[in-house]
PDB file of C-alpha atoms and ligand atoms in Angstrom:
ATOM      1  CA  MET A   1     -36.019 -58.480 -73.846  1.00  0.00           C
ATOM      2  CA  SER A   2     -38.060 -55.338 -74.543  1.00  0.00           C
ATOM      3  CA  ILE A   3     -40.465 -53.537 -72.210  1.00  0.00           C
ATOM      4  CA  SER A   4     -43.978 -52.382 -73.199  1.00  0.00           C
ATOM      5  CA  PRO A   5     -44.417 -48.590 -73.042  1.00  0.00           C
ATOM      6  CA  GLU A   6     -47.909 -49.178 -71.638  1.00  0.00           C
ATOM      7  CA  SER A   7     -46.336 -50.571 -68.468  1.00  0.00           C
ATOM      8  CA  ILE A   8     -44.243 -47.436 -67.864  1.00  0.00           C
ATOM      9  CA  ILE A   9     -45.447 -44.549 -65.678  1.00  0.00           C
ATOM     10  CA  ILE A  10     -43.174 -41.509 -65.860  1.00  0.00           C
ATOM     11  CA  ALA A  11     -43.211 -39.282 -62.768  1.00  0.00           C
ATOM     12  CA  LEU A  12     -43.677 -35.614 -63.714  1.00  0.00           C
ATOM     13  CA  ASP A  13     -41.906 -34.424 -60.572  1.00  0.00           C
ATOM     14  CA  TYR A  14     -41.595 -30.760 -61.520  1.00  0.00           C
ATOM     15  CA  PRO A  15     -42.688 -27.541 -59.808  1.00  0.00           C
ATOM     16  CA  SER A  16     -44.598 -26.090 -62.776  1.00  0.00           C
ATOM     17  CA  ILE A  17     -46.691 -27.035 -65.802  1.00  0.00           C
ATOM     18  CA  SER A  18     -44.190 -25.405 -68.160  1.00  0.00           C
ATOM     19  CA  ASP A  19     -41.415 -27.756 -66.954  1.00  0.00           C
ATOM     20  CA  ALA A  20     -43.721 -30.779 -67.208  1.00  0.00           C
ATOM     21  CA  MET A  21     -44.835 -29.782 -70.730  1.00  0.00           C
ATOM     22  CA  LYS A  22     -41.231 -29.818 -71.935  1.00  0.00           C
ATOM     23  CA  LEU A  23     -40.969 -33.449 -70.891  1.00  0.00           C
ATOM     24  CA  LEU A  24     -44.368 -34.342 -72.421  1.00  0.00           C
ATOM     25  CA  GLN A  25     -43.104 -33.009 -75.764  1.00  0.00           C
ATOM     26  CA  GLN A  26     -40.139 -35.379 -75.536  1.00  0.00           C
ATOM     27  CA  LEU A  27     -42.386 -38.343 -74.736  1.00  0.00           C
ATOM     28  CA  GLU A  28     -44.862 -37.712 -77.557  1.00  0.00           C
ATOM     29  CA  GLY A  29     -45.640 -40.766 -79.682  1.00  0.00           C
ATOM     30  CA  TYR A  30     -45.003 -43.262 -76.886  1.00  0.00           C
ATOM     31  CA  PRO A  31     -48.102 -44.688 -75.145  1.00  0.00           C
ATOM     32  CA  VAL A  32     -46.553 -44.323 -71.699  1.00  0.00           C
ATOM     33  CA  TRP A  33     -48.450 -43.150 -68.617  1.00  0.00           C
ATOM     34  CA  VAL A  34     -47.547 -40.017 -66.707  1.00  0.00           C
ATOM     35  CA  LYS A  35     -47.775 -39.497 -62.974  1.00  0.00           C
ATOM     36  CA  VAL A  36     -48.804 -36.167 -61.460  1.00  0.00           C
ATOM     37  CA  GLY A  37     -47.655 -35.961 -57.859  1.00  0.00           C
ATOM     38  CA  MET A  38     -47.789 -33.517 -54.984  1.00  0.00           C
ATOM     39  CA  GLU A  39     -45.145 -31.056 -56.182  1.00  0.00           C
ATOM     40  CA  LEU A  40     -46.784 -30.365 -59.544  1.00  0.00           C
ATOM     41  CA  PHE A  41     -50.409 -30.570 -58.390  1.00  0.00           C
ATOM     42  CA  TYR A  42     -49.908 -28.372 -55.324  1.00  0.00           C
ATOM     43  CA  GLY A  43     -47.609 -26.022 -57.241  1.00  0.00           C
ATOM     44  CA  ASP A  44     -49.666 -25.462 -60.371  1.00  0.00           C
ATOM     45  CA  GLY A  45     -53.105 -27.041 -59.938  1.00  0.00           C
ATOM     46  CA  PRO A  46     -54.965 -29.536 -62.141  1.00  0.00           C
ATOM     47  CA  GLY A  47     -54.159 -27.901 -65.527  1.00  0.00           C
ATOM     48  CA  ILE A  48     -51.435 -30.475 -66.258  1.00  0.00           C
ATOM     49  CA  VAL A  49     -53.989 -33.287 -65.970  1.00  0.00           C
ATOM     50  CA  TYR A  50     -56.081 -31.800 -68.788  1.00  0.00           C
ATOM     51  CA  ALA A  51     -52.998 -30.931 -70.856  1.00  0.00           C
ATOM     52  CA  ALA A  52     -51.524 -34.436 -70.603  1.00  0.00           C
ATOM     53  CA  LYS A  53     -54.893 -36.054 -71.324  1.00  0.00           C
ATOM     54  CA  GLU A  54     -55.345 -33.927 -74.459  1.00  0.00           C
ATOM     55  CA  ARG A  55     -51.988 -35.231 -75.671  1.00  0.00           C
ATOM     56  CA  GLY A  56     -53.145 -38.823 -75.233  1.00  0.00           C
ATOM     57  CA  PHE A  57     -51.306 -39.790 -72.039  1.00  0.00           C
ATOM     58  CA  ARG A  58     -52.968 -41.891 -69.356  1.00  0.00           C
ATOM     59  CA  ILE A  59     -52.710 -40.311 -65.935  1.00  0.00           C
ATOM     60  CA  PHE A  60     -51.884 -41.570 -62.464  1.00  0.00           C
ATOM     61  CA  LEU A  61     -52.764 -38.866 -59.922  1.00  0.00           C
ATOM     62  CA  ASP A  62     -50.412 -39.697 -57.049  1.00  0.00           C
ATOM     63  CA  LEU A  63     -51.606 -37.622 -54.087  1.00  0.00           C
ATOM     64  CA  LYS A  64     -51.595 -40.499 -51.541  1.00  0.00           C
ATOM     65  CA  LEU A  65     -54.665 -39.413 -49.577  1.00  0.00           C
ATOM     66  CA  HIS A  66     -54.484 -40.196 -45.842  1.00  0.00           C
ATOM     67  CA  ASP A  67     -57.050 -38.579 -43.531  1.00  0.00           C
ATOM     68  CA  ILE A  68     -60.289 -39.439 -41.735  1.00  0.00           C
ATOM     69  CA  PRO A  69     -62.726 -41.458 -43.900  1.00  0.00           C
ATOM     70  CA  ASN A  70     -65.184 -38.599 -44.446  1.00  0.00           C
ATOM     71  CA  THR A  71     -62.475 -36.182 -45.634  1.00  0.00           C
ATOM     72  CA  VAL A  72     -60.902 -38.743 -47.977  1.00  0.00           C
ATOM     73  CA  GLU A  73     -64.276 -39.679 -49.480  1.00  0.00           C
ATOM     74  CA  LYS A  74     -65.132 -36.041 -50.209  1.00  0.00           C
ATOM     75  CA  ALA A  75     -61.673 -35.235 -51.573  1.00  0.00           C
ATOM     76  CA  MET A  76     -61.800 -38.329 -53.783  1.00  0.00           C
ATOM     77  CA  LYS A  77     -65.176 -37.272 -55.229  1.00  0.00           C
ATOM     78  CA  VAL A  78     -63.646 -33.934 -56.248  1.00  0.00           C
ATOM     79  CA  LEU A  79     -60.464 -35.505 -57.683  1.00  0.00           C
ATOM     80  CA  CYS A  80     -62.481 -38.009 -59.730  1.00  0.00           C
ATOM     81  CA  LYS A  81     -64.068 -35.145 -61.671  1.00  0.00           C
ATOM     82  CA  LEU A  82     -60.654 -34.853 -63.369  1.00  0.00           C
ATOM     83  CA  PRO A  83     -59.899 -37.084 -66.398  1.00  0.00           C
ATOM     84  CA  ILE A  84     -57.635 -39.471 -64.463  1.00  0.00           C
ATOM     85  CA  ASP A  85     -57.013 -43.196 -64.893  1.00  0.00           C
ATOM     86  CA  MET A  86     -55.419 -44.089 -61.554  1.00  0.00           C
ATOM     87  CA  VAL A  87     -55.467 -42.556 -58.079  1.00  0.00           C
ATOM     88  CA  ASN A  88     -54.262 -43.597 -54.626  1.00  0.00           C
ATOM     89  CA  VAL A  89     -54.591 -43.526 -50.839  1.00  0.00           C
ATOM     90  CA  HIS A  90     -52.321 -44.709 -47.998  1.00  0.00           C
ATOM     91  CA  ALA A  91     -53.349 -48.171 -46.727  1.00  0.00           C
ATOM     92  CA  ALA A  92     -52.270 -46.983 -43.264  1.00  0.00           C
ATOM     93  CA  GLY A  93     -55.437 -44.839 -43.272  1.00  0.00           C
ATOM     94  CA  GLY A  94     -57.357 -48.045 -42.549  1.00  0.00           C
ATOM     95  CA  SER A  95     -60.183 -50.149 -44.007  1.00  0.00           C
ATOM     96  CA  GLU A  96     -63.000 -47.650 -43.431  1.00  0.00           C
ATOM     97  CA  MET A  97     -61.038 -44.900 -45.167  1.00  0.00           C
ATOM     98  CA  MET A  98     -60.240 -47.167 -48.141  1.00  0.00           C
ATOM     99  CA  LYS A  99     -63.874 -48.325 -48.426  1.00  0.00           C
ATOM    100  CA  ARG A 100     -65.125 -44.749 -48.515  1.00  0.00           C
ATOM    101  CA  ALA A 101     -62.463 -43.856 -51.109  1.00  0.00           C
ATOM    102  CA  SER A 102     -63.465 -46.878 -53.173  1.00  0.00           C
ATOM    103  CA  GLY A 103     -67.148 -45.880 -53.022  1.00  0.00           C
ATOM    104  CA  ALA A 104     -66.281 -42.398 -54.267  1.00  0.00           C
ATOM    105  CA  VAL A 105     -64.112 -43.742 -57.097  1.00  0.00           C
ATOM    106  CA  LYS A 106     -66.625 -46.352 -58.282  1.00  0.00           C
ATOM    107  CA  SER A 107     -69.522 -43.872 -58.408  1.00  0.00           C
ATOM    108  CA  SER A 108     -67.496 -41.345 -60.451  1.00  0.00           C
ATOM    109  CA  LEU A 109     -67.606 -40.798 -64.203  1.00  0.00           C
ATOM    110  CA  SER A 110     -63.845 -41.196 -64.684  1.00  0.00           C
ATOM    111  CA  SER A 111     -63.824 -44.341 -62.469  1.00  0.00           C
ATOM    112  CA  PRO A 112     -60.009 -44.616 -62.183  1.00  0.00           C
ATOM    113  CA  SER A 113     -58.231 -47.625 -60.684  1.00  0.00           C
ATOM    114  CA  LEU A 114     -57.764 -47.160 -56.940  1.00  0.00           C
ATOM    115  CA  LEU A 115     -54.419 -48.144 -55.431  1.00  0.00           C
ATOM    116  CA  ALA A 116     -53.253 -48.274 -51.834  1.00  0.00           C
ATOM    117  CA  VAL A 117     -49.688 -47.340 -50.913  1.00  0.00           C
ATOM    118  CA  THR A 118     -48.297 -50.064 -48.627  1.00  0.00           C
ATOM    119  CA  GLN A 119     -44.809 -49.218 -47.371  1.00  0.00           C
ATOM    120  CA  LEU A 120     -43.000 -46.477 -49.278  1.00  0.00           C
ATOM    121  CA  THR A 121     -40.042 -47.649 -51.353  1.00  0.00           C
ATOM    122  CA  SER A 122     -37.878 -45.252 -49.342  1.00  0.00           C
ATOM    123  CA  THR A 123     -38.678 -47.171 -46.109  1.00  0.00           C
ATOM    124  CA  THR A 124     -36.431 -49.935 -44.750  1.00  0.00           C
ATOM    125  CA  THR A 125     -37.422 -52.757 -42.358  1.00  0.00           C
ATOM    126  CA  GLU A 126     -35.358 -51.087 -39.631  1.00  0.00           C
ATOM    127  CA  GLN A 127     -37.145 -47.750 -40.048  1.00  0.00           C
ATOM    128  CA  MET A 128     -40.508 -49.524 -40.018  1.00  0.00           C
ATOM    129  CA  ASN A 129     -39.609 -51.396 -36.800  1.00  0.00           C
ATOM    130  CA  VAL A 130     -38.141 -48.404 -34.971  1.00  0.00           C
ATOM    131  CA  GLU A 131     -40.096 -45.397 -36.250  1.00  0.00           C
ATOM    132  CA  GLN A 132     -43.508 -46.902 -37.033  1.00  0.00           C
ATOM    133  CA  ARG A 133     -43.180 -49.536 -34.274  1.00  0.00           C
ATOM    134  CA  ILE A 134     -44.451 -52.247 -36.647  1.00  0.00           C
ATOM    135  CA  PRO A 135     -42.630 -55.518 -35.761  1.00  0.00           C
ATOM    136  CA  GLY A 136     -41.543 -58.174 -38.283  1.00  0.00           C
ATOM    137  CA  ASN A 137     -40.130 -57.771 -41.767  1.00  0.00           C
ATOM    138  CA  ILE A 138     -41.348 -55.350 -44.384  1.00  0.00           C
ATOM    139  CA  GLN A 139     -42.837 -58.085 -46.615  1.00  0.00           C
ATOM    140  CA  GLU A 140     -45.239 -59.093 -43.819  1.00  0.00           C
ATOM    141  CA  SER A 141     -46.419 -55.516 -43.417  1.00  0.00           C
ATOM    142  CA  ILE A 142     -46.861 -55.121 -47.180  1.00  0.00           C
ATOM    143  CA  LEU A 143     -48.911 -58.317 -47.376  1.00  0.00           C
ATOM    144  CA  THR A 144     -51.088 -57.250 -44.433  1.00  0.00           C
ATOM    145  CA  TYR A 145     -51.747 -53.854 -46.013  1.00  0.00           C
ATOM    146  CA  SER A 146     -52.366 -55.462 -49.427  1.00  0.00           C
ATOM    147  CA  ARG A 147     -54.980 -57.857 -47.993  1.00  0.00           C
ATOM    148  CA  LEU A 148     -56.701 -55.003 -46.204  1.00  0.00           C
ATOM    149  CA  ALA A 149     -56.650 -52.945 -49.407  1.00  0.00           C
ATOM    150  CA  GLN A 150     -58.206 -55.762 -51.443  1.00  0.00           C
ATOM    151  CA  GLU A 151     -60.908 -56.413 -48.813  1.00  0.00           C
ATOM    152  CA  SER A 152     -61.654 -52.679 -48.777  1.00  0.00           C
ATOM    153  CA  GLY A 153     -62.293 -52.420 -52.528  1.00  0.00           C
ATOM    154  CA  CYS A 154     -58.922 -51.266 -53.876  1.00  0.00           C
ATOM    155  CA  ASP A 155     -57.809 -52.524 -57.304  1.00  0.00           C
ATOM    156  CA  GLY A 156     -54.160 -52.898 -56.356  1.00  0.00           C
ATOM    157  CA  VAL A 157     -51.220 -51.613 -54.362  1.00  0.00           C
ATOM    158  CA  VAL A 158     -48.073 -49.552 -54.658  1.00  0.00           C
ATOM    159  CA  CYS A 159     -45.060 -51.544 -53.431  1.00  0.00           C
ATOM    160  CA  SER A 160     -41.496 -52.278 -54.517  1.00  0.00           C
ATOM    161  CA  PRO A 161     -40.880 -54.823 -57.313  1.00  0.00           C
ATOM    162  CA  HIS A 162     -39.353 -57.186 -54.704  1.00  0.00           C
ATOM    163  CA  GLU A 163     -42.779 -57.634 -53.113  1.00  0.00           C
ATOM    164  CA  VAL A 164     -44.742 -58.283 -56.335  1.00  0.00           C
ATOM    165  CA  PRO A 165     -44.443 -62.115 -56.194  1.00  0.00           C
ATOM    166  CA  ILE A 166     -45.800 -62.403 -52.623  1.00  0.00           C
ATOM    167  CA  VAL A 167     -48.640 -59.963 -53.350  1.00  0.00           C
ATOM    168  CA  LYS A 168     -49.640 -61.771 -56.570  1.00  0.00           C
ATOM    169  CA  ASP A 169     -49.303 -65.258 -55.014  1.00  0.00           C
ATOM    170  CA  SER A 170     -51.538 -64.318 -52.099  1.00  0.00           C
ATOM    171  CA  LEU A 171     -54.063 -61.995 -53.699  1.00  0.00           C
ATOM    172  CA  GLY A 172     -54.271 -63.121 -57.317  1.00  0.00           C
ATOM    173  CA  LYS A 173     -52.764 -62.087 -60.637  1.00  0.00           C
ATOM    174  CA  SER A 174     -55.477 -59.533 -61.387  1.00  0.00           C
ATOM    175  CA  PHE A 175     -54.699 -57.492 -58.241  1.00  0.00           C
ATOM    176  CA  LEU A 176     -52.567 -54.669 -59.670  1.00  0.00           C
ATOM    177  CA  THR A 177     -49.033 -53.863 -58.575  1.00  0.00           C
ATOM    178  CA  VAL A 178     -47.533 -50.457 -59.326  1.00  0.00           C
ATOM    179  CA  THR A 179     -43.866 -50.285 -58.449  1.00  0.00           C
ATOM    180  CA  PRO A 180     -41.611 -47.260 -57.937  1.00  0.00           C
ATOM    181  CA  GLY A 181     -38.027 -47.832 -56.808  1.00  0.00           C
ATOM    182  CA  ILE A 182     -36.758 -48.437 -60.366  1.00  0.00           C
ATOM    183  CA  ARG A 183     -33.070 -47.769 -60.869  1.00  0.00           C
ATOM    184  CA  PRO A 184     -30.702 -48.571 -63.744  1.00  0.00           C
ATOM    185  CA  SER A 185     -27.863 -50.687 -62.344  1.00  0.00           C
ATOM    186  CA  SER A 186     -25.332 -47.929 -62.969  1.00  0.00           C
ATOM    187  CA  GLU A 187     -27.232 -45.210 -61.121  1.00  0.00           C
ATOM    188  CA  ASP A 188     -27.452 -43.707 -57.681  1.00  0.00           C
ATOM    189  CA  TYR A 189     -30.410 -44.832 -55.532  1.00  0.00           C
ATOM    190  CA  TRP A 190     -30.966 -41.259 -54.289  1.00  0.00           C
ATOM    191  CA  ASP A 191     -33.548 -41.591 -51.473  1.00  0.00           C
ATOM    192  CA  GLN A 192     -35.013 -44.906 -52.696  1.00  0.00           C
ATOM    193  CA  LYS A 193     -34.023 -48.008 -50.680  1.00  0.00           C
ATOM    194  CA  ARG A 194     -35.891 -51.074 -52.024  1.00  0.00           C
ATOM    195  CA  VAL A 195     -34.978 -50.905 -55.720  1.00  0.00           C
ATOM    196  CA  THR A 196     -34.606 -53.077 -58.846  1.00  0.00           C
ATOM    197  CA  THR A 197     -33.624 -52.466 -62.463  1.00  0.00           C
ATOM    198  CA  PRO A 198     -36.462 -52.114 -65.017  1.00  0.00           C
ATOM    199  CA  LEU A 199     -35.917 -55.628 -66.411  1.00  0.00           C
ATOM    200  CA  GLU A 200     -35.909 -57.186 -62.926  1.00  0.00           C
ATOM    201  CA  ALA A 201     -39.222 -55.435 -62.200  1.00  0.00           C
ATOM    202  CA  ILE A 202     -40.784 -56.980 -65.323  1.00  0.00           C
ATOM    203  CA  LYS A 203     -39.389 -60.433 -64.463  1.00  0.00           C
ATOM    204  CA  LEU A 204     -40.871 -60.123 -60.955  1.00  0.00           C
ATOM    205  CA  GLY A 205     -44.283 -59.633 -62.588  1.00  0.00           C
ATOM    206  CA  THR A 206     -45.117 -55.985 -61.999  1.00  0.00           C
ATOM    207  CA  ASN A 207     -48.030 -54.462 -63.933  1.00  0.00           C
ATOM    208  CA  TYR A 208     -46.663 -50.912 -64.002  1.00  0.00           C
ATOM    209  CA  MET A 209     -43.290 -49.444 -63.082  1.00  0.00           C
ATOM    210  CA  VAL A 210     -43.001 -45.830 -61.928  1.00  0.00           C
ATOM    211  CA  ILE A 211     -39.810 -44.127 -62.980  1.00  0.00           C
ATOM    212  CA  GLY A 212     -38.797 -40.544 -62.331  1.00  0.00           C
ATOM    213  CA  ARG A 213     -35.262 -39.236 -62.058  1.00  0.00           C
ATOM    214  CA  PRO A 214     -33.560 -41.823 -64.323  1.00  0.00           C
ATOM    215  CA  ILE A 215     -35.699 -40.341 -67.173  1.00  0.00           C
ATOM    216  CA  THR A 216     -36.501 -36.794 -66.035  1.00  0.00           C
ATOM    217  CA  GLY A 217     -32.931 -36.144 -64.854  1.00  0.00           C
ATOM    218  CA  ALA A 218     -31.284 -37.608 -67.977  1.00  0.00           C
ATOM    219  CA  MET A 219     -29.450 -35.300 -70.400  1.00  0.00           C
ATOM    220  CA  ALA A 220     -31.715 -36.687 -73.162  1.00  0.00           C
ATOM    221  CA  PRO A 221     -34.972 -38.015 -71.620  1.00  0.00           C
ATOM    222  CA  ARG A 222     -36.316 -39.431 -74.922  1.00  0.00           C
ATOM    223  CA  THR A 223     -33.119 -41.425 -75.462  1.00  0.00           C
ATOM    224  CA  ALA A 224     -33.294 -42.648 -71.851  1.00  0.00           C
ATOM    225  CA  LEU A 225     -36.889 -43.798 -72.470  1.00  0.00           C
ATOM    226  CA  GLU A 226     -35.853 -45.574 -75.684  1.00  0.00           C
ATOM    227  CA  ASP A 227     -33.055 -47.349 -73.777  1.00  0.00           C
ATOM    228  CA  LEU A 228     -35.538 -48.316 -71.057  1.00  0.00           C
ATOM    229  CA  LEU A 229     -37.934 -49.817 -73.636  1.00  0.00           C
ATOM    230  CA  LYS A 230     -35.072 -51.774 -75.235  1.00  0.00           C
ATOM    231  CA  GLY A 231     -34.214 -53.134 -71.791  1.00  0.00           C
ATOM    232  CA  SER A 232     -30.821 -51.468 -71.839  1.00  0.00           C
ATOM    233  CA  LEU A 233     -31.321 -48.695 -69.251  1.00  0.00           C
TER     234      LEU A 233
HETATM  235  O1  C5P B   1     -37.328 -40.294 -59.171  1.00  0.00           O
HETATM  236  P1  C5P B   1     -37.902 -41.603 -58.735  1.00  0.00           P
HETATM  237  O2  C5P B   1     -37.811 -42.692 -59.802  1.00  0.00           O
HETATM  238  O3  C5P B   1     -37.413 -42.060 -57.384  1.00  0.00           O
HETATM  239  O4  C5P B   1     -39.475 -41.287 -58.577  1.00  0.00           O
HETATM  240  C1  C5P B   1     -40.384 -42.181 -57.992  1.00  0.00           C
HETATM  241  C2  C5P B   1     -41.736 -41.545 -57.924  1.00  0.00           C
HETATM  242  O5  C5P B   1     -42.645 -42.490 -57.342  1.00  0.00           O
HETATM  243  C3  C5P B   1     -41.823 -40.288 -57.056  1.00  0.00           C
HETATM  244  O6  C5P B   1     -42.744 -39.398 -57.686  1.00  0.00           O
HETATM  245  C4  C5P B   1     -42.392 -40.763 -55.737  1.00  0.00           C
HETATM  246  O7  C5P B   1     -43.195 -39.799 -55.111  1.00  0.00           O
HETATM  247  C5  C5P B   1     -43.254 -41.945 -56.183  1.00  0.00           C
HETATM  248  N1  C5P B   1     -43.488 -42.993 -55.192  1.00  0.00           N
HETATM  249  C6  C5P B   1     -42.474 -43.705 -54.569  1.00  0.00           C
HETATM  250  N2  C5P B   1     -42.751 -44.669 -53.640  1.00  0.00           N
HETATM  251  C7  C5P B   1     -44.023 -44.966 -53.338  1.00  0.00           C
HETATM  252  C8  C5P B   1     -45.052 -44.269 -53.967  1.00  0.00           C
HETATM  253  C9  C5P B   1     -44.748 -43.288 -54.897  1.00  0.00           C
HETATM  254  O8  C5P B   1     -41.306 -43.467 -54.874  1.00  0.00           O
HETATM  255  N3  C5P B   1     -44.298 -45.938 -52.490  1.00  0.00           N
END
C-alpha cells in the first residue's frame, strides 16, 4: 500500500531558514506539505513561508495560538497576510477565542484551513488527569474539544491517529484530522506518547500526517520520504 505525498506534512523543525532550505531542496518534486513551527518562525521570521511557497510547497503555519479572544483575532489577521494554507489555535482557549480566530481566517485573502489542537500527542491520560485536572480518558477530552472546535467554526483538529475514527464518526468525514505522533515501528518515540506508524495512520482515516524527526533526522531525508511513500518506513 502506498501513501499519497499530498497527505504528508513535513515539520521544518530547524532554528534557521538556511537549515530548512537544505531540506526543501531534498524534497523538491514531491507535492508534500511543509510545516513551519515556533522554532523556525520565532528564530528567523516569515521568510521561510515565502521561500517554501515559491518552491510550490503548501504550508501549515503551526503556531498554536492560545490567548484572549481579542489578541488571537488580531494576531490571526496578521498571520493570514502570509501565503499559508493551514493555521491553528489551541481548543483549550475556548469557543469565543476560536470563533474570533475563525472570523479572522475567513475574512482573509489567503483563507487557510483553521485547525484546533485538542490534546497534544505528547500528553498521556494520566498527565491530563493529574496536571490539567481533566477527569476521564483522553478520547473523551479530544471529542469534547473537537465538538467545540466544529461549533466554533474550525475546519478540523490536530489529534493522534488513534482518535481519528471517533472524531470522524461523531463529527463527519469532512471535518479534517491532522495527526502528528507518526513513528516508524523501528524508531524511538522521543517525546511523543500516542503514536502510530504511517500506514496505521492512513488505515485509521487521517487526512494529513505530520512527520518530523523520522524524515528530518534521517541520514538521507529524501530516501526516508521515498520509503514513507512506499509504505515501508
Ligand atoms: O519530530 P516529530 O515527528 O515528533 O514532529 C512532530 C511535529 O508536530 C512537531 O513540530 C510538533 O510541534 C508538532 N505537533 C505535535 N503534536 C501536536 C501538534 C503539533 O507533535 N498535537
